Amino acid sequence: MVDQFNSMTELLLQTSEGTDWEIHTRRASQSMIITAVHGGAIERGTTELAQSISERGNYDFYTFKGVRHNKNHELHVTSRHFDEPKLLQMIDDNRHAISVHGCMGDKPEVYIGGKDQALRKYIKHYLSEINIIVKDAPSHISGLHDDNFVNCCQHKAGVQLELTARLRKNFFINKKYNLYDRENRDNWSPLMADFTQAIIDAVSHYQKERN
């Protein structure tokens, strides 16, 4: 699907904050940022997972959320064109970055991409420990371009995680990810907690190796 907007600059000029979208951020360590730039009802479940990881790991957090009643897919801007100023500043401030995205798929799988091969290795390992299937991302969602924001952190290499719809639904106890289902933390499943901890363990192992 072709994006309706060529950039976030264009989107911000033609849409309204609060009616169409919201931006939420959290500042913490500035060593790692977790993002969900297609959050809210654009790629459902990504905001909640990124929020869970950032809170438990004490990482910086950024999400752009689609909050329309419908047609939130129109608010999708590809990562290579996501020139929203708050995000770019937070990416620039952080040594490392992980971006959480959603993709189609009726099997609970993760497609991993991005230029940080070392962090990818640890994430694959720790997710496999909780029986999550992780595959290398195909070229169209590989996250390998230099101008993908996740690779614009200080390390100049980040990790992009594409989670299938089936996996994202499994993050919620009732297997649904509509607005109330997503934002009701009592509905967040043990799998959400396990996935969160796996990412934190991977980051911790990765950072210890680099120190």
Coordinates of C-alpha atoms in Angstrom, one line a residue:
M1 CA 0.0 0.0 0.0
V2 CA 1.3 3.4 -1.0
D3 CA 1.4 6.0 1.9
Q4 CA -1.0 8.8 1.6
F5 CA 1.6 11.3 2.9
N6 CA 5.1 11.5 1.6
S7 CA 6.6 12.6 4.9
M8 CA 5.6 13.4 8.5
T9 CA 6.1 17.1 7.6
E10 CA 3.3 16.7 5.0
L11 CA 1.1 14.7 7.4
L12 CA 1.4 17.2 10.2
L13 CA 0.4 20.1 7.9
Q14 CA -2.7 18.3 6.7
T15 CA -4.0 16.6 9.9
S16 CA -4.9 17.6 13.4
E17 CA -3.3 16.6 16.7
G18 CA -5.9 15.1 19.1
T19 CA -8.4 14.4 16.3
D20 CA -6.2 12.4 14.0
W21 CA -3.2 11.5 16.1
E22 CA -1.3 11.9 19.3
I23 CA 2.4 11.8 20.2
H24 CA 3.5 10.4 23.6
T25 CA 7.1 10.4 24.8
R26 CA 9.0 9.4 27.9
R27 CA 12.6 10.4 28.8
A28 CA 14.7 8.1 30.8
S29 CA 18.3 6.9 30.3
Q30 CA 19.0 8.1 26.8
S31 CA 21.1 5.0 26.2
M32 CA 18.2 3.2 24.4
I33 CA 14.9 4.3 22.9
I34 CA 11.9 2.1 22.1
T35 CA 9.6 3.5 19.4
A36 CA 6.2 2.7 17.9
V37 CA 5.8 5.2 15.1
H38 CA 2.7 3.4 13.7
G39 CA 1.0 3.1 17.0
G40 CA -2.5 3.4 18.3
A41 CA -4.9 2.1 15.7
I42 CA -2.4 2.2 12.8
E43 CA -0.5 -1.0 13.7
R44 CA -2.4 -2.1 16.8
G45 CA -0.6 -3.4 19.9
T46 CA 2.7 -1.8 18.9
T47 CA 2.3 1.3 21.2
E48 CA 1.5 -1.0 24.2
L49 CA 4.4 -3.3 23.7
A50 CA 6.9 -0.4 23.2
Q51 CA 5.5 1.3 26.3
S52 CA 5.8 -1.9 28.3
I53 CA 9.4 -2.4 27.3
S54 CA 10.4 1.2 27.9
E55 CA 8.7 1.3 31.3
R56 CA 10.2 -1.9 32.6
G57 CA 13.6 -1.3 31.1
N58 CA 13.7 2.4 31.9
Y59 CA 14.4 3.3 28.3
D60 CA 13.3 6.4 26.4
F61 CA 9.9 6.0 24.7
Y62 CA 8.2 7.5 21.6
T63 CA 5.0 6.7 20.0
F64 CA 2.9 8.3 17.2
K65 CA -0.7 7.0 17.7
G66 CA -3.5 7.0 15.2
V67 CA -6.6 8.0 17.1
R68 CA -9.2 8.3 14.4
H69 CA -12.5 6.3 14.5
N70 CA -11.5 4.8 11.2
K71 CA -9.0 5.1 8.3
N72 CA -6.0 5.2 10.6
H73 CA -4.0 3.4 8.0
E74 CA -3.9 6.7 6.1
L75 CA -1.6 8.0 8.9
H76 CA 1.1 5.5 8.1
V77 CA 4.4 7.1 7.0
T78 CA 7.3 4.8 6.2
S79 CA 10.2 4.9 8.6
R80 CA 12.5 6.3 5.9
H81 CA 10.3 9.4 5.7
F82 CA 9.3 9.8 9.3
D83 CA 10.8 13.2 9.9
E84 CA 8.8 14.2 13.0
P85 CA 10.9 16.6 15.0
K86 CA 10.4 15.1 18.5
L87 CA 11.3 11.6 17.2
L88 CA 14.4 12.8 15.4
Q89 CA 15.7 14.7 18.5
M90 CA 15.1 11.6 20.7
I91 CA 16.8 9.3 18.2
D92 CA 19.8 11.7 18.0
D93 CA 20.0 11.8 21.8
N94 CA 20.1 8.0 22.2
R95 CA 23.0 5.6 21.6
H96 CA 20.8 2.7 20.5
A97 CA 17.2 2.3 19.1
I98 CA 14.6 -0.4 18.7
S99 CA 11.5 0.2 16.6
V100 CA 8.3 -1.9 17.0
H101 CA 6.1 -2.3 14.0
G102 CA 3.2 -4.5 12.9
C103 CA 2.7 -6.6 9.8
M104 CA 0.2 -9.0 8.4
G105 CA 0.3 -12.6 9.3
D106 CA -1.8 -15.4 10.9
K107 CA 1.1 -17.1 12.6
P108 CA 2.7 -15.6 15.8
E109 CA 6.0 -14.5 14.4
V110 CA 8.6 -11.7 14.5
Y111 CA 10.5 -10.5 11.5
I112 CA 13.7 -8.8 12.6
G113 CA 15.7 -6.2 10.7
G114 CA 17.8 -3.1 11.2
K115 CA 21.6 -2.7 10.9
D116 CA 22.6 -3.6 14.4
Q117 CA 23.5 -7.2 13.8
A118 CA 24.8 -7.8 17.4
L119 CA 21.6 -6.6 19.1
R120 CA 19.6 -8.6 16.6
K121 CA 21.5 -11.8 17.6
Y122 CA 20.7 -11.3 21.3
I123 CA 17.0 -10.5 20.6
K124 CA 16.7 -13.6 18.5
H125 CA 18.2 -15.7 21.3
Y126 CA 16.1 -14.3 24.1
L127 CA 12.9 -14.5 22.1
S128 CA 13.6 -18.0 21.1
E129 CA 13.9 -18.8 24.8
I130 CA 10.2 -18.0 25.2
N131 CA 9.3 -19.9 22.0
I132 CA 8.8 -16.9 19.8
I133 CA 9.6 -17.6 16.1
V134 CA 12.0 -15.0 14.8
K135 CA 12.8 -14.7 11.1
D136 CA 15.0 -12.3 9.2
A137 CA 12.8 -9.7 7.7
P138 CA 12.3 -9.7 3.9
S139 CA 13.7 -6.9 1.9
H140 CA 10.7 -4.6 1.9
I141 CA 10.7 -4.5 5.8
S142 CA 14.4 -5.1 6.4
G143 CA 15.1 -1.8 8.1
L144 CA 18.5 -1.7 6.5
H145 CA 18.4 1.7 4.9
D146 CA 20.7 4.3 6.3
D147 CA 17.8 6.8 6.3
N148 CA 15.5 4.6 8.3
F149 CA 15.3 6.6 11.6
V150 CA 16.2 3.5 13.6
N151 CA 19.6 3.6 12.0
C152 CA 20.1 7.3 12.8
C153 CA 20.8 6.8 16.5
Q154 CA 24.3 7.6 17.7
H155 CA 25.4 4.0 17.0
K156 CA 24.2 4.5 13.4
A157 CA 22.5 1.0 13.6
G158 CA 19.3 -0.1 15.3
V159 CA 16.8 -2.9 15.3
Q160 CA 13.4 -3.0 13.6
L161 CA 10.9 -5.6 14.9
E162 CA 7.9 -6.5 12.7
L163 CA 5.2 -8.4 14.6
T164 CA 2.4 -10.3 12.9
A165 CA -1.2 -9.5 13.7
R166 CA -1.6 -12.9 15.3
L167 CA 1.3 -12.3 17.7
R168 CA 0.1 -8.8 18.6
K169 CA -3.4 -10.2 19.4
N170 CA -1.8 -12.7 21.7
F171 CA -0.4 -9.9 23.8
F172 CA -4.0 -9.4 25.1
I173 CA -5.8 -11.9 27.3
N174 CA -9.0 -11.8 25.2
K175 CA -7.0 -12.0 21.9
K176 CA -8.5 -8.7 20.8
Y177 CA -6.7 -5.4 20.2
N178 CA -9.4 -2.8 19.8
L179 CA -9.0 0.5 21.8
Y180 CA -10.3 -0.7 25.1
D181 CA -8.7 -4.1 24.8
R182 CA -5.3 -2.5 24.2
E183 CA -5.3 0.2 26.8
N184 CA -6.8 -1.9 29.6
R185 CA -3.6 -3.1 31.3
D186 CA -5.5 -5.8 33.1
N187 CA -6.0 -7.3 29.6
W188 CA -2.2 -7.4 28.9
S189 CA -1.3 -11.1 28.7
P190 CA 1.6 -13.0 30.3
L191 CA 3.1 -13.2 26.8
M192 CA 3.3 -9.4 26.7
A193 CA 5.3 -9.5 30.0
D194 CA 7.5 -12.4 28.7
F195 CA 8.2 -10.6 25.4
T196 CA 9.0 -7.4 27.3
Q197 CA 11.5 -9.2 29.6
A198 CA 13.1 -11.0 26.7
I199 CA 13.9 -7.6 25.0
I200 CA 15.2 -6.2 28.2
D201 CA 17.4 -9.2 28.8
A202 CA 18.7 -9.0 25.2
V203 CA 19.6 -5.3 25.6
S204 CA 21.2 -5.9 29.0
H205 CA 23.4 -8.7 27.6
Y206 CA 24.3 -6.6 24.5
Q207 CA 25.2 -3.5 26.6
K208 CA 27.4 -5.6 29.0
E209 CA 29.3 -7.0 26.0
R210 CA 30.0 -3.5 24.7
N211 CA 31.2 -2.1 28.1

